[in-house]
Short mmCIF file of C-alpha atoms in Angstrom, two decimals:
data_model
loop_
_atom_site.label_atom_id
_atom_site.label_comp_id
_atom_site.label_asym_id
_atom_site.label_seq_id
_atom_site.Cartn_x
_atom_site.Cartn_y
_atom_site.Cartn_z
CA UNK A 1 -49.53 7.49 68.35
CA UNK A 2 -48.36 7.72 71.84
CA UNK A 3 -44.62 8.26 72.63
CA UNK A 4 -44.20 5.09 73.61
CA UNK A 5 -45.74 3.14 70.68
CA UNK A 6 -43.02 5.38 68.51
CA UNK A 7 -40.16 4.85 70.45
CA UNK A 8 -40.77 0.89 70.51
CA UNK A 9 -40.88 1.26 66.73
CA UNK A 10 -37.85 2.93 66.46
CA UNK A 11 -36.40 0.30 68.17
CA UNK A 12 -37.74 -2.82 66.29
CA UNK A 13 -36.82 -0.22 62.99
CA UNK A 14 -32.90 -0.09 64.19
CA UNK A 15 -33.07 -3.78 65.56
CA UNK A 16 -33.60 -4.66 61.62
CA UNK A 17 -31.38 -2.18 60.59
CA UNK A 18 -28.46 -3.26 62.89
CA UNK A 19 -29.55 -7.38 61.48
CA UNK A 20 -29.47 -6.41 58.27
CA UNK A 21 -26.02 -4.51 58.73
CA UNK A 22 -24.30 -7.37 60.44
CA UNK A 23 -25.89 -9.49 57.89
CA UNK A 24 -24.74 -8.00 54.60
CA UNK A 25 -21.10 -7.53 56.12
CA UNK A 26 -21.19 -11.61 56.66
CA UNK A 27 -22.18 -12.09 53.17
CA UNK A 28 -19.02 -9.37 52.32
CA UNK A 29 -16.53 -10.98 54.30
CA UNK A 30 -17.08 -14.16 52.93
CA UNK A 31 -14.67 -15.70 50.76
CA UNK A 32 -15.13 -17.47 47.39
CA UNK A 33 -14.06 -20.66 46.66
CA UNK A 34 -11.79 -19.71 44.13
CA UNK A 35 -9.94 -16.97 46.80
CA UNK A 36 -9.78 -19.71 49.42
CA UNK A 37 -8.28 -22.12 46.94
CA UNK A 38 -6.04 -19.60 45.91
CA UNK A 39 -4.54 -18.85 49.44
CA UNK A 40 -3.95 -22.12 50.24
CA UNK A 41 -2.14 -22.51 47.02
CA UNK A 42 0.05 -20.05 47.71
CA UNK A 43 0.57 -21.94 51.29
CA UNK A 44 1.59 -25.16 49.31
CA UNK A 45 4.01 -23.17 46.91
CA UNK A 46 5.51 -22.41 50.41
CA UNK A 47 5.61 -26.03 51.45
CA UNK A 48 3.80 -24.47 54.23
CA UNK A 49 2.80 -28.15 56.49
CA UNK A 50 -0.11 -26.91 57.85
CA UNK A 51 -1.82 -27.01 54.50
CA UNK A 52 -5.01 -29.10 54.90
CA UNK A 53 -5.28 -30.77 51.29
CA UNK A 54 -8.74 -32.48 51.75
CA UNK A 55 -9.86 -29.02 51.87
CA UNK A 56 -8.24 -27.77 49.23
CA UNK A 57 -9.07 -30.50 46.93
CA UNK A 58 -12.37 -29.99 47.49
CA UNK A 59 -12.02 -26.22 46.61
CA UNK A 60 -10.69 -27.37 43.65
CA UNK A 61 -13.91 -28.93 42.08
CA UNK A 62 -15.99 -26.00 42.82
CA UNK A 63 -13.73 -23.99 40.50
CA UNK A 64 -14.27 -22.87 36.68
CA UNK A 65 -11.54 -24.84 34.91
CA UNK A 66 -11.96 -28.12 37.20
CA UNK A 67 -10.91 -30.77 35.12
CA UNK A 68 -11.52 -34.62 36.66
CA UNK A 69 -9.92 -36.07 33.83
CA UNK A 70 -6.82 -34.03 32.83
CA UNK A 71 -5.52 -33.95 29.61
CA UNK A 72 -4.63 -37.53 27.73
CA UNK A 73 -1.73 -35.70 26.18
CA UNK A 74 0.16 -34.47 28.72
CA UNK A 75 3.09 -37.10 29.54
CA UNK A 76 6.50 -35.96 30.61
CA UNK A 77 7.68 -39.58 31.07
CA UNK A 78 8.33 -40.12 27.45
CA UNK A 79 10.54 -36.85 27.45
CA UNK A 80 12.09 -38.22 30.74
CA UNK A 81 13.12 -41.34 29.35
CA UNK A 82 14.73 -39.95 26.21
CA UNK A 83 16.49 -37.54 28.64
CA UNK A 84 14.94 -34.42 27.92
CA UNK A 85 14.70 -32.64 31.10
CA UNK A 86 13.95 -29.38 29.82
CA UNK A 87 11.27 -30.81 27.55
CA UNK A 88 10.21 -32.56 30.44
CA UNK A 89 10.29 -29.57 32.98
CA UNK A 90 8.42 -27.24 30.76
CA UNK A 91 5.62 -30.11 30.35
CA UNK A 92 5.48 -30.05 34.21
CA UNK A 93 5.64 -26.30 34.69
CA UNK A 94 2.90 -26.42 31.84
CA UNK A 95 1.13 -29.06 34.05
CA UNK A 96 1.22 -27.15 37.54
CA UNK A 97 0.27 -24.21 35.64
CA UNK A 98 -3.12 -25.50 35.27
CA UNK A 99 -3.39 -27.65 38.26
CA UNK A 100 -1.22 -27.17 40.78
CA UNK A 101 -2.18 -30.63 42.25
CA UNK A 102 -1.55 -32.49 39.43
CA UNK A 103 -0.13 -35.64 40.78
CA UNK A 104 1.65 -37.17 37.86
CA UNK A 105 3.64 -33.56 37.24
CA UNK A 106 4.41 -33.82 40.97
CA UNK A 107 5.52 -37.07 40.00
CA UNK A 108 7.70 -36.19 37.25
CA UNK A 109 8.75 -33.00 39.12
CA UNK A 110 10.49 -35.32 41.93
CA UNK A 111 12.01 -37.44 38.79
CA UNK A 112 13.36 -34.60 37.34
CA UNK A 113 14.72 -32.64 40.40
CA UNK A 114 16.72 -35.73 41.41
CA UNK A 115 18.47 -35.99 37.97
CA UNK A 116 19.19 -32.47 38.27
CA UNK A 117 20.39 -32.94 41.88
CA UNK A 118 17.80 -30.47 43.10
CA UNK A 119 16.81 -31.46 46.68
CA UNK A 120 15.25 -28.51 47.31
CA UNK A 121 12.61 -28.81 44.14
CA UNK A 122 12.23 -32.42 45.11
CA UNK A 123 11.29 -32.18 48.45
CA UNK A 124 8.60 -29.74 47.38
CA UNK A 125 7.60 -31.92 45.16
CA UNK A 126 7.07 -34.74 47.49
CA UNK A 127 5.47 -32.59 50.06
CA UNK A 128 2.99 -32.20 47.27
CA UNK A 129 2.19 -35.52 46.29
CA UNK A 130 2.28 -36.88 49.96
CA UNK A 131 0.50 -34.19 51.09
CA UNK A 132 -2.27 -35.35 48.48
CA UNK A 133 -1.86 -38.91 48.67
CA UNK A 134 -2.25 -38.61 52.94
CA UNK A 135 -5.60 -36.93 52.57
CA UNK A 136 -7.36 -39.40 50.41
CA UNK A 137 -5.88 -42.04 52.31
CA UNK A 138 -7.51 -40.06 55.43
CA UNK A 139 -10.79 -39.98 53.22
CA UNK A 140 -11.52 -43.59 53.81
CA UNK A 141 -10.19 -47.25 54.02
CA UNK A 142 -11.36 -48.38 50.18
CA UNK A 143 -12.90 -51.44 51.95
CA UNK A 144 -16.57 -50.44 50.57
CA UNK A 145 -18.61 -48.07 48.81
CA UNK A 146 -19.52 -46.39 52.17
CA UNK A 147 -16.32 -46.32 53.35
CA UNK A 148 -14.26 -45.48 49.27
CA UNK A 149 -11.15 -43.48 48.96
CA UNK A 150 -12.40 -39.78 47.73
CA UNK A 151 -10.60 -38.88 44.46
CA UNK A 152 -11.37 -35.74 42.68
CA UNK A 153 -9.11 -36.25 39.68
CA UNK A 154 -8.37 -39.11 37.64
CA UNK A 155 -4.87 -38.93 38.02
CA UNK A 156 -5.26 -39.16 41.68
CA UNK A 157 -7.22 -42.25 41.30
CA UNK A 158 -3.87 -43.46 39.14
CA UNK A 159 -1.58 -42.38 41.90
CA UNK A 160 -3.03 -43.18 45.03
CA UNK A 161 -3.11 -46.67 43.17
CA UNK A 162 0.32 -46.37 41.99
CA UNK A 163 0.80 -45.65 45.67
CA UNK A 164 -0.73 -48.52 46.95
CA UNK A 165 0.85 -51.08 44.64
CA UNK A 166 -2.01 -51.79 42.43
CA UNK A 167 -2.32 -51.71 38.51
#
C-alpha cells in the first residue's frame, strides 16, 4: 500500500471517528422530556413570564404519570364552601403535587388565597391558570376540527370552557 493510499485512510478513519464523536455527544447532551418539563416547572414555581406553556404542556403528555383525565375525586370546592381552607389547601397542594398544571387546583388555589388575603399566592396562581388558558387559546380558534382548541387534560377542556362562558 503506497503512502498515500494509507494516509487517505487515516483520514476517512478519523473523519468517522471525529462524526461519530460529535455524534454521540449530541445524543448526550440531549435532554429528556421529563428534565425539560421539569425545568420549566421550576420556571413556573418562579412565576417566571417567559414560561412558554404550549411547550410545556406538551412535555407533559410524554411523561410516565400523564393523566388526561385526573382524578374524579379530587374536589376542593366542597371543602371551600363549608369553609375548610386547610382541608381545601391540602387537597390543592395534594393536587399540584401531581400535576402542577392542574387547572381546577389553580382554580381553587386563587379561591383560597383571596380568603386568606394572600395576594402573593393568588397572583401565582393566576399566572398559572392564565398562563395555561392563553396557550390553548393560542392553539386555535375552536371554529373547526382543523382549526380545535388543543387540550391535553380534561380539566383544561372544563376550564378553558369555564373560561369562555360555556357549560
Amino acid at each position: 500500500m503506497s503512502s498515500k493510499t494509507i494516509r487517505l485512510s487515516a483520514a476517512i478513519t478519523l473523519s468517522a471517528f471525529c462524526l461519530l464523536s460529535v455524534a454521540l455527544r449530541a445524543e448526550e447532551n440531549q435532554v429528556s422530556p421529563k428534565q425539560e418539563f421539569q425545568a420549566l416547572l421550576e420556571r413556573v414555581k418562579k412565576s417566571d413570564a417567559s414560561v412558554d406553556f404550549a411547550r410545556m404542556r406538551k412535555l407533559q403528555t410524554q411523561l410516565d404519570d400523564y393523566e388526561p383525565y385526573g382524578d374524579s375525586e379530587s374536589h376542593p370546592f366542597t371543602l371551600l364552601r363549608q369553609g375548610n381552607l386547610d382541608g381545601a389547601q391540602a387537597m390543592v397542594d395534594g393536587m399540584l403535587a401531581q400535576n402542577y398544571l392542574n387547572m381546577e387546583a389553580h382554580f381553587a388555589g386563587i379561591q383560597i388565597a383571596e380568603k386568606r388575603k394572600d395576594e402573593k399566592a393568588a397572583a401565582h396562581h393566576r399566572y398559572v391558570f392564565q398562563g395555561v388558558i392563553d396557550s390553548i387559546l393560542k392553539s386555535g380558534d375552536g371554529k373547526s376540527t382543523k382549526t380545535a382548541y388543543v387540550v391535553v387534560t380534561i380539566d383544561e377542556e372544563y376550564a378553558l370552557m369555564g373560561h369562555l362562558g360555556l357549560q
